[in-house]
Amino acid sequence: MFPRFAALMCLGLGLAVVRDPAPPLDNRLARTPPMGWNSWNHFGCDVSAQLIRETADAMIKGGMRDAGYQYLVIDDCWQVARDATGRLVADSVRFPGGMKPLADYVHSKGLKFGLYTDAGRQTCQRRPGTYGSEEIDARTFAEWGVDYVKEDWCDSEGLDAPTQYAKFRDALAKAGRPIVFSICEWGSNRPWEWGPRTGNLWRTTGDIGDRWASMIALLDLNAQYAMAAAPGAWNDPDMLEVGNGGMTDDEYRAHFSLWALMAAPLMAGNDVRTMPAATRDILLNKEVVAVDQDTLGMQGMLVQEPAPDLQVWAKPLSDGSRAVVLFNRSALQTVITASWRAIGFRGPARVRDLWAHADLGTFPARFMATVPAHGVVMVRVTPVTGG
Ligand code: GLA
């Protein structure tokens, strides 16, 4: 049996979403969920060439590039107008010299460069949108050396999302440069149905806020569409808030673990130039990043809810093991038990703690651990004989 479905059957999960029979977009990009940094969550409209250069330098110095964070994406507000030929014009005060030299700088650091636009008439911050200019914008981005485009959905009243996003997909394909296509219509037009044939990732939710309640609301929404995810085509529950100050470190560990378990894009959204050690330890946890980046490309799912607010989530991995998150949504520290049966295993299995970076031993039928309030224990479970 096809390994992805075999793994799902093992998890005992039904088909939550029937995939569109149309073949997925094959631009050969984002075979694992995109990783990088985006300006919006921390900086909003306060973007500049200087910020991007400093961020690129910090991503290298701080080890983010080597941990897999590759795309450096400028979100809304870089653009101010169109010129006489219809090309987008960058803010000349904030981006003196325009985007090309900045893309060159980012590339010279071994990173990739991303920009934001909007499929409607104006961006969410009322900058020129791409509607009606799909071809020229795709060409312009390709000429500037753009590797990733996020396309938003503001000022799109009366437009059909699958049609508009397909237009830009086709324009990007014609522009002759490999460009990851990030669809951002907030899950408002069932993008899990047409996203796989249109883009490399699609938002399933509204915007994240740097708050526990927001993070878990997006988790629960994004979890519903797990069956749509596959290599090259990912559900996007929005960018990371890790390090932005609105949640505790336990909450940020939960946020990061669950995004990795869901094979979500890992786009850091903090100020990486001034990152405290606690934030660094979360974003640079290579064992958790490896779960996100696993080549099987399956989105993990909720598999067990032993009590209200106590959950077990599992993600099949390419080597036959499972990533498992014991998730305590309650405000009290408590013990959570994951049974091997719930994650699709029968015999004894080895357990490695991905936050403590420690092998915990072999367990015959289940694993239990004390989990902090609003926190997780994340392990990798490998069957000892068969599975
Ligand atoms: C929308 C998007 C956000 C961000 C802002 C920028 O709200 O969902 O991710 O890009 O626009 O204005």
PDB file of C-alpha atoms in Angstrom, residues 14 86 111 116 133-134 172 187 196 207 221 241-242 250 326-327 335 344 384:
ATOM      1  CA  GLY A  14     -10.693   8.291   8.465  1.00  0.00           C
ATOM      2  CA  GLY A  86       2.926  49.216 -14.747  1.00  0.00           C
ATOM      3  CA  LEU A 111      19.426  32.580   1.870  1.00  0.00           C
ATOM      4  CA  TYR A 116       4.359  39.792  -0.453  1.00  0.00           C
ATOM      5  CA  SER A 133      -1.199  42.833 -13.281  1.00  0.00           C
ATOM      6  CA  GLU A 134      -0.466  39.155 -12.711  1.00  0.00           C
ATOM      7  CA  LEU A 172       4.737  32.612 -12.109  1.00  0.00           C
ATOM      8  CA  GLY A 187      -9.181  29.614   4.595  1.00  0.00           C
ATOM      9  CA  PRO A 196      -2.817  21.597  -3.840  1.00  0.00           C
ATOM     10  CA  ASP A 207      -4.258  35.830  11.283  1.00  0.00           C
ATOM     11  CA  LEU A 221      -8.859  24.723  12.517  1.00  0.00           C
ATOM     12  CA  GLU A 241       4.904  33.934  17.172  1.00  0.00           C
ATOM     13  CA  VAL A 242       7.741  32.238  19.098  1.00  0.00           C
ATOM     14  CA  ASP A 250       6.045  26.512  27.695  1.00  0.00           C
ATOM     15  CA  LEU A 326       1.434  14.970  24.704  1.00  0.00           C
ATOM     16  CA  PHE A 327      -0.452  18.253  24.835  1.00  0.00           C
ATOM     17  CA  VAL A 335       0.183  13.382  33.656  1.00  0.00           C
ATOM     18  CA  GLY A 344      -0.857   2.548  15.486  1.00  0.00           C
ATOM     19  CA  VAL A 384      11.380  -2.387  18.514  1.00  0.00           C
TER      20      VAL A 384
END
